[in-house]
């Protein structure tokens, strides 16, 4: 396994062939509260992962035993002037956007608290795996702000406008079983198994064509919210980007030869 640290609070791990990369939030003393420095590190790590053509899937995890991420670092913000807060905004927004715009499939592994910006980091991923200790929510209105890391836009896309409104306006915390029932998380696993199950899911994804994975994610993201006709045009553009690729030729050959594909990744 190889490890690379981005700043003090973000660790990227790659194992084996490097097709699955783990982006680990590693600020245990603050339960992974997102400070300015941590936000910069998340952005830098995502930039490196997005450019790495060996990476096919990214798994977002936490090194803290009792929390995925508790959201913004309110202790840091308590010392801010209005000008400080304004200067910080593009930095923190950049971190959430960096996760959201990773060009490969992403899986969040959630246990314990995933609140505010912490839950927004998970919502920025394509799939959320949570264990039964997970507690999620967007409590920002209880401290006088709104979900500003994508929550007001990503949550209704998952659970519908009315459900999202109820959750945002009440600022309530949702425990794992209800979170799964409401669609706030996608898979519910036994205590302590979120990371292992997320990595296993990522490995199954990474066995597929890297060209196909990136194009499929692009079509899913760009087509979401469009009318059907426009969405099908997005899909067709993505299909054309892979139809004459080396991966497509290898996939068809491997299928006919009844063997595992050896993806050229181009």
PDB file of C-alpha atoms in Angstrom:
ATOM      1  CA  UNK A   1       0.000   0.000   0.000  1.00  0.00           C
ATOM      2  CA  UNK A   2       1.266   3.467  -0.848  1.00  0.00           C
ATOM      3  CA  UNK A   3       0.351   6.566   1.142  1.00  0.00           C
ATOM      4  CA  UNK A   4       0.570  10.235   0.296  1.00  0.00           C
ATOM      5  CA  UNK A   5      -0.300  13.054   2.641  1.00  0.00           C
ATOM      6  CA  UNK A   6      -1.862  16.328   1.524  1.00  0.00           C
ATOM      7  CA  UNK A   7      -1.210  18.848   4.248  1.00  0.00           C
ATOM      8  CA  UNK A   8      -1.716  17.721   7.815  1.00  0.00           C
ATOM      9  CA  UNK A   9      -5.273  16.432   7.613  1.00  0.00           C
ATOM     10  CA  UNK A  10      -5.803  14.446   4.390  1.00  0.00           C
ATOM     11  CA  UNK A  11      -4.291  11.079   3.537  1.00  0.00           C
ATOM     12  CA  UNK A  12      -4.522   9.303   0.186  1.00  0.00           C
ATOM     13  CA  UNK A  13      -3.952   5.564   0.170  1.00  0.00           C
ATOM     14  CA  UNK A  14      -3.529   3.329  -2.862  1.00  0.00           C
ATOM     15  CA  UNK A  15      -3.213  -0.409  -2.668  1.00  0.00           C
ATOM     16  CA  UNK A  16      -2.231  -2.994  -5.235  1.00  0.00           C
ATOM     17  CA  UNK A  17      -2.690  -1.760  -8.779  1.00  0.00           C
ATOM     18  CA  UNK A  18      -3.800   1.669  -7.568  1.00  0.00           C
ATOM     19  CA  UNK A  19      -7.152   1.553  -9.354  1.00  0.00           C
ATOM     20  CA  UNK A  20      -8.996   2.256  -6.081  1.00  0.00           C
ATOM     21  CA  UNK A  21      -7.782   5.296  -4.144  1.00  0.00           C
ATOM     22  CA  UNK A  22      -8.869   6.071  -0.605  1.00  0.00           C
ATOM     23  CA  UNK A  23      -9.135   9.724   0.361  1.00  0.00           C
ATOM     24  CA  UNK A  24      -9.091   9.651   4.152  1.00  0.00           C
ATOM     25  CA  UNK A  25     -10.124  12.613   6.307  1.00  0.00           C
ATOM     26  CA  UNK A  26      -7.511  12.581   9.055  1.00  0.00           C
ATOM     27  CA  UNK A  27      -8.102  15.287  11.629  1.00  0.00           C
ATOM     28  CA  UNK A  28      -9.088  13.096  14.578  1.00  0.00           C
ATOM     29  CA  UNK A  29      -8.614  15.696  17.324  1.00  0.00           C
ATOM     30  CA  UNK A  30     -11.399  17.769  15.770  1.00  0.00           C
ATOM     31  CA  UNK A  31     -13.588  14.877  14.534  1.00  0.00           C
ATOM     32  CA  UNK A  32     -12.593  15.938  11.000  1.00  0.00           C
ATOM     33  CA  UNK A  33     -14.119  19.410  11.296  1.00  0.00           C
ATOM     34  CA  UNK A  34     -13.306  21.180   8.036  1.00  0.00           C
ATOM     35  CA  UNK A  35     -10.898  24.038   8.681  1.00  0.00           C
ATOM     36  CA  UNK A  36      -9.459  26.313   6.018  1.00  0.00           C
ATOM     37  CA  UNK A  37      -6.274  24.236   5.894  1.00  0.00           C
ATOM     38  CA  UNK A  38      -8.205  20.987   5.634  1.00  0.00           C
ATOM     39  CA  UNK A  39     -10.381  22.379   2.832  1.00  0.00           C
ATOM     40  CA  UNK A  40      -7.264  23.282   0.854  1.00  0.00           C
ATOM     41  CA  UNK A  41      -5.905  19.773   1.375  1.00  0.00           C
ATOM     42  CA  UNK A  42      -9.130  18.133   0.176  1.00  0.00           C
ATOM     43  CA  UNK A  43      -9.029  20.271  -2.956  1.00  0.00           C
ATOM     44  CA  UNK A  44      -5.383  19.416  -3.624  1.00  0.00           C
ATOM     45  CA  UNK A  45      -5.934  15.694  -3.086  1.00  0.00           C
ATOM     46  CA  UNK A  46      -8.922  15.660  -5.448  1.00  0.00           C
ATOM     47  CA  UNK A  47      -6.946  17.518  -8.117  1.00  0.00           C
ATOM     48  CA  UNK A  48      -4.189  14.906  -7.947  1.00  0.00           C
ATOM     49  CA  UNK A  49      -6.634  11.992  -8.009  1.00  0.00           C
ATOM     50  CA  UNK A  50      -8.604  13.436 -10.907  1.00  0.00           C
ATOM     51  CA  UNK A  51      -5.464  13.714 -13.018  1.00  0.00           C
ATOM     52  CA  UNK A  52      -4.218  10.217 -12.193  1.00  0.00           C
ATOM     53  CA  UNK A  53      -5.323   7.966 -15.059  1.00  0.00           C
ATOM     54  CA  UNK A  54      -4.610   4.844 -12.995  1.00  0.00           C
ATOM     55  CA  UNK A  55      -7.347   5.797 -10.510  1.00  0.00           C
ATOM     56  CA  UNK A  56     -10.735   4.383 -11.475  1.00  0.00           C
ATOM     57  CA  UNK A  57     -12.708   4.854  -8.230  1.00  0.00           C
ATOM     58  CA  UNK A  58     -12.223   7.051  -5.150  1.00  0.00           C
ATOM     59  CA  UNK A  59     -13.473   6.083  -1.675  1.00  0.00           C
ATOM     60  CA  UNK A  60     -13.941   8.904   0.850  1.00  0.00           C
ATOM     61  CA  UNK A  61     -13.290   7.661   4.401  1.00  0.00           C
ATOM     62  CA  UNK A  62     -12.486   8.859   7.906  1.00  0.00           C
ATOM     63  CA  UNK A  63      -9.733   7.817  10.309  1.00  0.00           C
ATOM     64  CA  UNK A  64     -11.818   8.861  13.341  1.00  0.00           C
ATOM     65  CA  UNK A  65     -13.542   6.009  15.143  1.00  0.00           C
ATOM     66  CA  UNK A  66     -16.718   7.920  16.030  1.00  0.00           C
ATOM     67  CA  UNK A  67     -17.174  10.380  13.205  1.00  0.00           C
ATOM     68  CA  UNK A  68     -16.997  10.721   9.464  1.00  0.00           C
ATOM     69  CA  UNK A  69     -16.946  14.532   9.628  1.00  0.00           C
ATOM     70  CA  UNK A  70     -18.808  16.952  11.903  1.00  0.00           C
ATOM     71  CA  UNK A  71     -18.852  19.769   9.343  1.00  0.00           C
ATOM     72  CA  UNK A  72     -17.308  23.221   9.377  1.00  0.00           C
ATOM     73  CA  UNK A  73     -14.741  24.102  12.023  1.00  0.00           C
ATOM     74  CA  UNK A  74     -16.911  26.459  14.095  1.00  0.00           C
ATOM     75  CA  UNK A  75     -14.132  27.071  16.608  1.00  0.00           C
ATOM     76  CA  UNK A  76     -12.013  28.506  13.806  1.00  0.00           C
ATOM     77  CA  UNK A  77     -14.931  30.518  12.484  1.00  0.00           C
ATOM     78  CA  UNK A  78     -15.677  31.939  15.917  1.00  0.00           C
ATOM     79  CA  UNK A  79     -12.480  33.968  15.609  1.00  0.00           C
ATOM     80  CA  UNK A  80     -13.310  35.244  12.115  1.00  0.00           C
ATOM     81  CA  UNK A  81     -14.241  38.747  11.136  1.00  0.00           C
ATOM     82  CA  UNK A  82     -16.782  39.155   8.363  1.00  0.00           C
ATOM     83  CA  UNK A  83     -13.887  39.760   5.989  1.00  0.00           C
ATOM     84  CA  UNK A  84     -12.205  36.524   7.139  1.00  0.00           C
ATOM     85  CA  UNK A  85     -15.389  34.557   6.501  1.00  0.00           C
ATOM     86  CA  UNK A  86     -15.747  36.057   3.054  1.00  0.00           C
ATOM     87  CA  UNK A  87     -12.142  35.172   2.204  1.00  0.00           C
ATOM     88  CA  UNK A  88     -12.639  31.619   3.423  1.00  0.00           C
ATOM     89  CA  UNK A  89     -15.754  30.993   1.361  1.00  0.00           C
ATOM     90  CA  UNK A  90     -14.104  30.159  -1.986  1.00  0.00           C
ATOM     91  CA  UNK A  91     -11.628  27.889  -0.188  1.00  0.00           C
ATOM     92  CA  UNK A  92     -14.261  25.787   1.556  1.00  0.00           C
ATOM     93  CA  UNK A  93     -16.588  25.825  -1.428  1.00  0.00           C
ATOM     94  CA  UNK A  94     -13.686  24.620  -3.544  1.00  0.00           C
ATOM     95  CA  UNK A  95     -13.263  21.529  -1.379  1.00  0.00           C
ATOM     96  CA  UNK A  96     -16.872  20.388  -1.778  1.00  0.00           C
ATOM     97  CA  UNK A  97     -16.782  21.151  -5.494  1.00  0.00           C
ATOM     98  CA  UNK A  98     -13.547  19.193  -5.865  1.00  0.00           C
ATOM     99  CA  UNK A  99     -15.179  16.051  -4.453  1.00  0.00           C
ATOM    100  CA  UNK A 100     -18.335  16.595  -6.492  1.00  0.00           C
ATOM    101  CA  UNK A 101     -16.414  17.066  -9.731  1.00  0.00           C
ATOM    102  CA  UNK A 102     -14.057  14.117  -9.448  1.00  0.00           C
ATOM    103  CA  UNK A 103     -14.259  12.508 -12.905  1.00  0.00           C
ATOM    104  CA  UNK A 104     -14.358   8.947 -11.575  1.00  0.00           C
ATOM    105  CA  UNK A 105     -17.011   7.167  -9.492  1.00  0.00           C
ATOM    106  CA  UNK A 106     -16.886   8.046  -5.795  1.00  0.00           C
ATOM    107  CA  UNK A 107     -18.095   6.129  -2.740  1.00  0.00           C
ATOM    108  CA  UNK A 108     -18.428   7.630   0.749  1.00  0.00           C
ATOM    109  CA  UNK A 109     -17.894   5.348   3.749  1.00  0.00           C
ATOM    110  CA  UNK A 110     -19.808   6.863   6.662  1.00  0.00           C
ATOM    111  CA  UNK A 111     -19.851   5.966  10.336  1.00  0.00           C
ATOM    112  CA  UNK A 112     -20.737   8.035  13.365  1.00  0.00           C
ATOM    113  CA  UNK A 113     -21.476  11.697  12.835  1.00  0.00           C
ATOM    114  CA  UNK A 114     -21.759  13.066   9.294  1.00  0.00           C
ATOM    115  CA  UNK A 115     -23.248  16.476   9.929  1.00  0.00           C
ATOM    116  CA  UNK A 116     -23.434  19.735   8.011  1.00  0.00           C
ATOM    117  CA  UNK A 117     -20.448  20.000   5.724  1.00  0.00           C
ATOM    118  CA  UNK A 118     -19.530  16.443   6.647  1.00  0.00           C
ATOM    119  CA  UNK A 119     -22.772  15.123   5.226  1.00  0.00           C
ATOM    120  CA  UNK A 120     -22.340  17.433   2.235  1.00  0.00           C
ATOM    121  CA  UNK A 121     -18.996  15.766   1.479  1.00  0.00           C
ATOM    122  CA  UNK A 122     -20.808  12.421   1.484  1.00  0.00           C
ATOM    123  CA  UNK A 123     -23.641  13.825  -0.652  1.00  0.00           C
ATOM    124  CA  UNK A 124     -21.010  14.948  -3.163  1.00  0.00           C
ATOM    125  CA  UNK A 125     -20.146  11.288  -3.758  1.00  0.00           C
ATOM    126  CA  UNK A 126     -22.034   9.002  -6.131  1.00  0.00           C
ATOM    127  CA  UNK A 127     -22.847   6.299  -3.551  1.00  0.00           C
ATOM    128  CA  UNK A 128     -22.976   6.456   0.250  1.00  0.00           C
ATOM    129  CA  UNK A 129     -22.266   3.340   2.325  1.00  0.00           C
ATOM    130  CA  UNK A 130     -23.063   3.786   6.024  1.00  0.00           C
ATOM    131  CA  UNK A 131     -22.786   1.562   9.053  1.00  0.00           C
ATOM    132  CA  UNK A 132     -25.421   1.391  11.778  1.00  0.00           C
ATOM    133  CA  UNK A 133     -23.670   3.969  13.959  1.00  0.00           C
ATOM    134  CA  UNK A 134     -24.143   6.673  11.333  1.00  0.00           C
ATOM    135  CA  UNK A 135     -25.986   9.875  12.224  1.00  0.00           C
ATOM    136  CA  UNK A 136     -26.483  12.316   9.346  1.00  0.00           C
ATOM    137  CA  UNK A 137     -28.047  15.715   8.961  1.00  0.00           C
ATOM    138  CA  UNK A 138     -27.813  19.308   7.795  1.00  0.00           C
ATOM    139  CA  UNK A 139     -28.160  21.395  10.977  1.00  0.00           C
ATOM    140  CA  UNK A 140     -26.892  24.694   9.562  1.00  0.00           C
ATOM    141  CA  UNK A 141     -30.054  26.750  10.156  1.00  0.00           C
ATOM    142  CA  UNK A 142     -29.682  26.006  13.880  1.00  0.00           C
ATOM    143  CA  UNK A 143     -26.481  28.102  13.895  1.00  0.00           C
ATOM    144  CA  UNK A 144     -27.772  30.854  11.646  1.00  0.00           C
ATOM    145  CA  UNK A 145     -26.543  29.819   8.206  1.00  0.00           C
ATOM    146  CA  UNK A 146     -27.651  27.426   5.467  1.00  0.00           C
ATOM    147  CA  UNK A 147     -26.092  24.286   4.006  1.00  0.00           C
ATOM    148  CA  UNK A 148     -23.455  25.918   1.818  1.00  0.00           C
ATOM    149  CA  UNK A 149     -21.452  22.942   0.596  1.00  0.00           C
ATOM    150  CA  UNK A 150     -24.055  21.809  -1.891  1.00  0.00           C
ATOM    151  CA  UNK A 151     -26.630  20.493   0.563  1.00  0.00           C
ATOM    152  CA  UNK A 152     -29.623  22.539  -0.608  1.00  0.00           C
ATOM    153  CA  UNK A 153     -29.045  21.265  -4.142  1.00  0.00           C
ATOM    154  CA  UNK A 154     -27.763  17.715  -3.639  1.00  0.00           C
ATOM    155  CA  UNK A 155     -30.228  16.602  -0.972  1.00  0.00           C
ATOM    156  CA  UNK A 156     -33.422  17.313  -2.978  1.00  0.00           C
ATOM    157  CA  UNK A 157     -31.862  15.509  -5.937  1.00  0.00           C
ATOM    158  CA  UNK A 158     -31.609  12.461  -3.694  1.00  0.00           C
ATOM    159  CA  UNK A 159     -34.838  12.549  -1.718  1.00  0.00           C
ATOM    160  CA  UNK A 160     -37.139  15.103  -3.366  1.00  0.00           C
ATOM    161  CA  UNK A 161     -37.889  18.728  -2.587  1.00  0.00           C
ATOM    162  CA  UNK A 162     -40.373  18.280   0.254  1.00  0.00           C
ATOM    163  CA  UNK A 163     -38.300  15.726   2.160  1.00  0.00           C
ATOM    164  CA  UNK A 164     -35.190  17.864   1.770  1.00  0.00           C
ATOM    165  CA  UNK A 165     -37.075  20.937   2.976  1.00  0.00           C
ATOM    166  CA  UNK A 166     -38.243  19.147   6.118  1.00  0.00           C
ATOM    167  CA  UNK A 167     -34.733  17.957   6.913  1.00  0.00           C
ATOM    168  CA  UNK A 168     -33.069  21.319   6.269  1.00  0.00           C
ATOM    169  CA  UNK A 169     -35.712  23.430   8.025  1.00  0.00           C
ATOM    170  CA  UNK A 170     -35.851  21.250  11.161  1.00  0.00           C
ATOM    171  CA  UNK A 171     -32.040  20.794  11.268  1.00  0.00           C
ATOM    172  CA  UNK A 172     -32.693  17.364  12.702  1.00  0.00           C
ATOM    173  CA  UNK A 173     -30.235  14.506  12.939  1.00  0.00           C
ATOM    174  CA  UNK A 174     -31.213  11.238  11.302  1.00  0.00           C
ATOM    175  CA  UNK A 175     -29.965   7.891  12.552  1.00  0.00           C
ATOM    176  CA  UNK A 176     -28.790   5.143  10.241  1.00  0.00           C
ATOM    177  CA  UNK A 177     -31.919   3.030   9.830  1.00  0.00           C
ATOM    178  CA  UNK A 178     -34.132   6.003   9.019  1.00  0.00           C
ATOM    179  CA  UNK A 179     -31.412   7.487   6.807  1.00  0.00           C
ATOM    180  CA  UNK A 180     -31.452   4.328   4.710  1.00  0.00           C
ATOM    181  CA  UNK A 181     -35.258   4.317   4.597  1.00  0.00           C
ATOM    182  CA  UNK A 182     -35.347   7.952   3.417  1.00  0.00           C
ATOM    183  CA  UNK A 183     -32.599   7.450   0.838  1.00  0.00           C
ATOM    184  CA  UNK A 184     -30.085   9.673   2.619  1.00  0.00           C
ATOM    185  CA  UNK A 185     -27.639   6.778   2.369  1.00  0.00           C
ATOM    186  CA  UNK A 186     -27.610   3.958  -0.171  1.00  0.00           C
ATOM    187  CA  UNK A 187     -26.297   0.910   1.674  1.00  0.00           C
ATOM    188  CA  UNK A 188     -26.508   0.093   5.373  1.00  0.00           C
ATOM    189  CA  UNK A 189     -23.896  -2.292   6.768  1.00  0.00           C
ATOM    190  CA  UNK A 190     -22.905  -3.675  10.149  1.00  0.00           C
ATOM    191  CA  UNK A 191     -21.070  -1.541  12.707  1.00  0.00           C
ATOM    192  CA  UNK A 192     -17.503  -0.858  11.706  1.00  0.00           C
ATOM    193  CA  UNK A 193     -17.920  -2.294   8.218  1.00  0.00           C
ATOM    194  CA  UNK A 194     -18.498   0.897   6.226  1.00  0.00           C
ATOM    195  CA  UNK A 195     -14.908   1.289   5.026  1.00  0.00           C
ATOM    196  CA  UNK A 196     -14.422  -2.360   4.104  1.00  0.00           C
ATOM    197  CA  UNK A 197     -17.748  -2.581   2.302  1.00  0.00           C
ATOM    198  CA  UNK A 198     -17.143   0.694   0.466  1.00  0.00           C
ATOM    199  CA  UNK A 199     -13.705  -0.471  -0.658  1.00  0.00           C
ATOM    200  CA  UNK A 200     -15.166  -3.783  -1.821  1.00  0.00           C
ATOM    201  CA  UNK A 201     -17.854  -1.968  -3.790  1.00  0.00           C
ATOM    202  CA  UNK A 202     -15.198   0.293  -5.289  1.00  0.00           C
ATOM    203  CA  UNK A 203     -13.131  -2.725  -6.307  1.00  0.00           C
ATOM    204  CA  UNK A 204     -16.105  -4.172  -8.176  1.00  0.00           C
ATOM    205  CA  UNK A 205     -16.557  -0.860  -9.972  1.00  0.00           C
ATOM    206  CA  UNK A 206     -12.839  -0.586 -10.746  1.00  0.00           C
ATOM    207  CA  UNK A 207     -12.850  -3.950 -12.530  1.00  0.00           C
ATOM    208  CA  UNK A 208     -14.699  -2.225 -15.364  1.00  0.00           C
ATOM    209  CA  UNK A 209     -13.419  -0.030 -18.172  1.00  0.00           C
ATOM    210  CA  UNK A 210     -11.811   3.180 -16.885  1.00  0.00           C
ATOM    211  CA  UNK A 211     -12.887   4.950 -20.075  1.00  0.00           C
ATOM    212  CA  UNK A 212     -16.424   3.660 -19.637  1.00  0.00           C
ATOM    213  CA  UNK A 213     -16.572   4.616 -15.960  1.00  0.00           C
ATOM    214  CA  UNK A 214     -15.552   8.217 -16.601  1.00  0.00           C
ATOM    215  CA  UNK A 215     -17.934   8.585 -19.528  1.00  0.00           C
ATOM    216  CA  UNK A 216     -20.833   7.011 -17.628  1.00  0.00           C
ATOM    217  CA  UNK A 217     -20.276   9.355 -14.682  1.00  0.00           C
ATOM    218  CA  UNK A 218     -20.152  12.331 -17.028  1.00  0.00           C
ATOM    219  CA  UNK A 219     -23.443  11.312 -18.641  1.00  0.00           C
ATOM    220  CA  UNK A 220     -25.132  10.695 -15.286  1.00  0.00           C
ATOM    221  CA  UNK A 221     -24.024  14.032 -13.830  1.00  0.00           C
ATOM    222  CA  UNK A 222     -24.540  16.248 -16.881  1.00  0.00           C
ATOM    223  CA  UNK A 223     -27.852  14.662 -17.807  1.00  0.00           C
ATOM    224  CA  UNK A 224     -29.419  14.900 -14.366  1.00  0.00           C
ATOM    225  CA  UNK A 225     -32.234  17.432 -14.276  1.00  0.00           C
ATOM    226  CA  UNK A 226     -32.427  17.875 -18.031  1.00  0.00           C
ATOM    227  CA  UNK A 227     -35.538  16.992 -19.981  1.00  0.00           C
ATOM    228  CA  UNK A 228     -35.387  13.547 -21.571  1.00  0.00           C
ATOM    229  CA  UNK A 229     -34.525  14.725 -25.061  1.00  0.00           C
ATOM    230  CA  UNK A 230     -31.606  16.849 -23.813  1.00  0.00           C
ATOM    231  CA  UNK A 231     -30.462  14.079 -21.500  1.00  0.00           C
ATOM    232  CA  UNK A 232     -30.340  11.602 -24.347  1.00  0.00           C
ATOM    233  CA  UNK A 233     -28.129  14.012 -26.278  1.00  0.00           C
ATOM    234  CA  UNK A 234     -25.747  14.098 -23.308  1.00  0.00           C
ATOM    235  CA  UNK A 235     -25.776  10.311 -23.275  1.00  0.00           C
ATOM    236  CA  UNK A 236     -25.087  10.125 -27.011  1.00  0.00           C
ATOM    237  CA  UNK A 237     -22.096  12.450 -26.658  1.00  0.00           C
ATOM    238  CA  UNK A 238     -20.717  10.266 -23.894  1.00  0.00           C
ATOM    239  CA  UNK A 239     -21.291   7.140 -26.000  1.00  0.00           C
ATOM    240  CA  UNK A 240     -19.416   8.664 -28.916  1.00  0.00           C
ATOM    241  CA  UNK A 241     -16.487   9.435 -26.629  1.00  0.00           C
ATOM    242  CA  UNK A 242     -16.059   5.725 -25.844  1.00  0.00           C
ATOM    243  CA  UNK A 243     -17.378   3.954 -28.945  1.00  0.00           C
ATOM    244  CA  UNK A 244     -14.054   4.024 -30.785  1.00  0.00           C
ATOM    245  CA  UNK A 245     -11.798   3.668 -27.743  1.00  0.00           C
ATOM    246  CA  UNK A 246      -9.292   0.948 -27.043  1.00  0.00           C
ATOM    247  CA  UNK A 247     -11.351  -0.074 -24.038  1.00  0.00           C
ATOM    248  CA  UNK A 248     -14.415  -0.690 -26.207  1.00  0.00           C
ATOM    249  CA  UNK A 249     -12.399  -2.865 -28.609  1.00  0.00           C
ATOM    250  CA  UNK A 250     -10.844  -4.795 -25.722  1.00  0.00           C
ATOM    251  CA  UNK A 251     -14.180  -5.269 -23.969  1.00  0.00           C
ATOM    252  CA  UNK A 252     -15.814  -6.761 -27.039  1.00  0.00           C
ATOM    253  CA  UNK A 253     -12.791  -8.984 -27.741  1.00  0.00           C
ATOM    254  CA  UNK A 254     -12.628 -10.218 -24.153  1.00  0.00           C
ATOM    255  CA  UNK A 255     -16.335 -11.021 -24.139  1.00  0.00           C
ATOM    256  CA  UNK A 256     -16.060 -13.079 -27.320  1.00  0.00           C
ATOM    257  CA  UNK A 257     -12.905 -14.813 -26.174  1.00  0.00           C
ATOM    258  CA  UNK A 258     -14.453 -15.559 -22.765  1.00  0.00           C
ATOM    259  CA  UNK A 259     -11.623 -13.986 -20.769  1.00  0.00           C
ATOM    260  CA  UNK A 260     -11.144 -11.099 -18.374  1.00  0.00           C
ATOM    261  CA  UNK A 261     -10.517  -7.797 -20.187  1.00  0.00           C
ATOM    262  CA  UNK A 262      -7.125  -6.100 -20.056  1.00  0.00           C
ATOM    263  CA  UNK A 263      -8.205  -2.492 -20.240  1.00  0.00           C
ATOM    264  CA  UNK A 264      -5.813  -0.165 -22.072  1.00  0.00           C
ATOM    265  CA  UNK A 265      -7.552   2.794 -20.415  1.00  0.00           C
ATOM    266  CA  UNK A 266      -7.813   4.829 -23.608  1.00  0.00           C
TER     267      UNK A 266
END
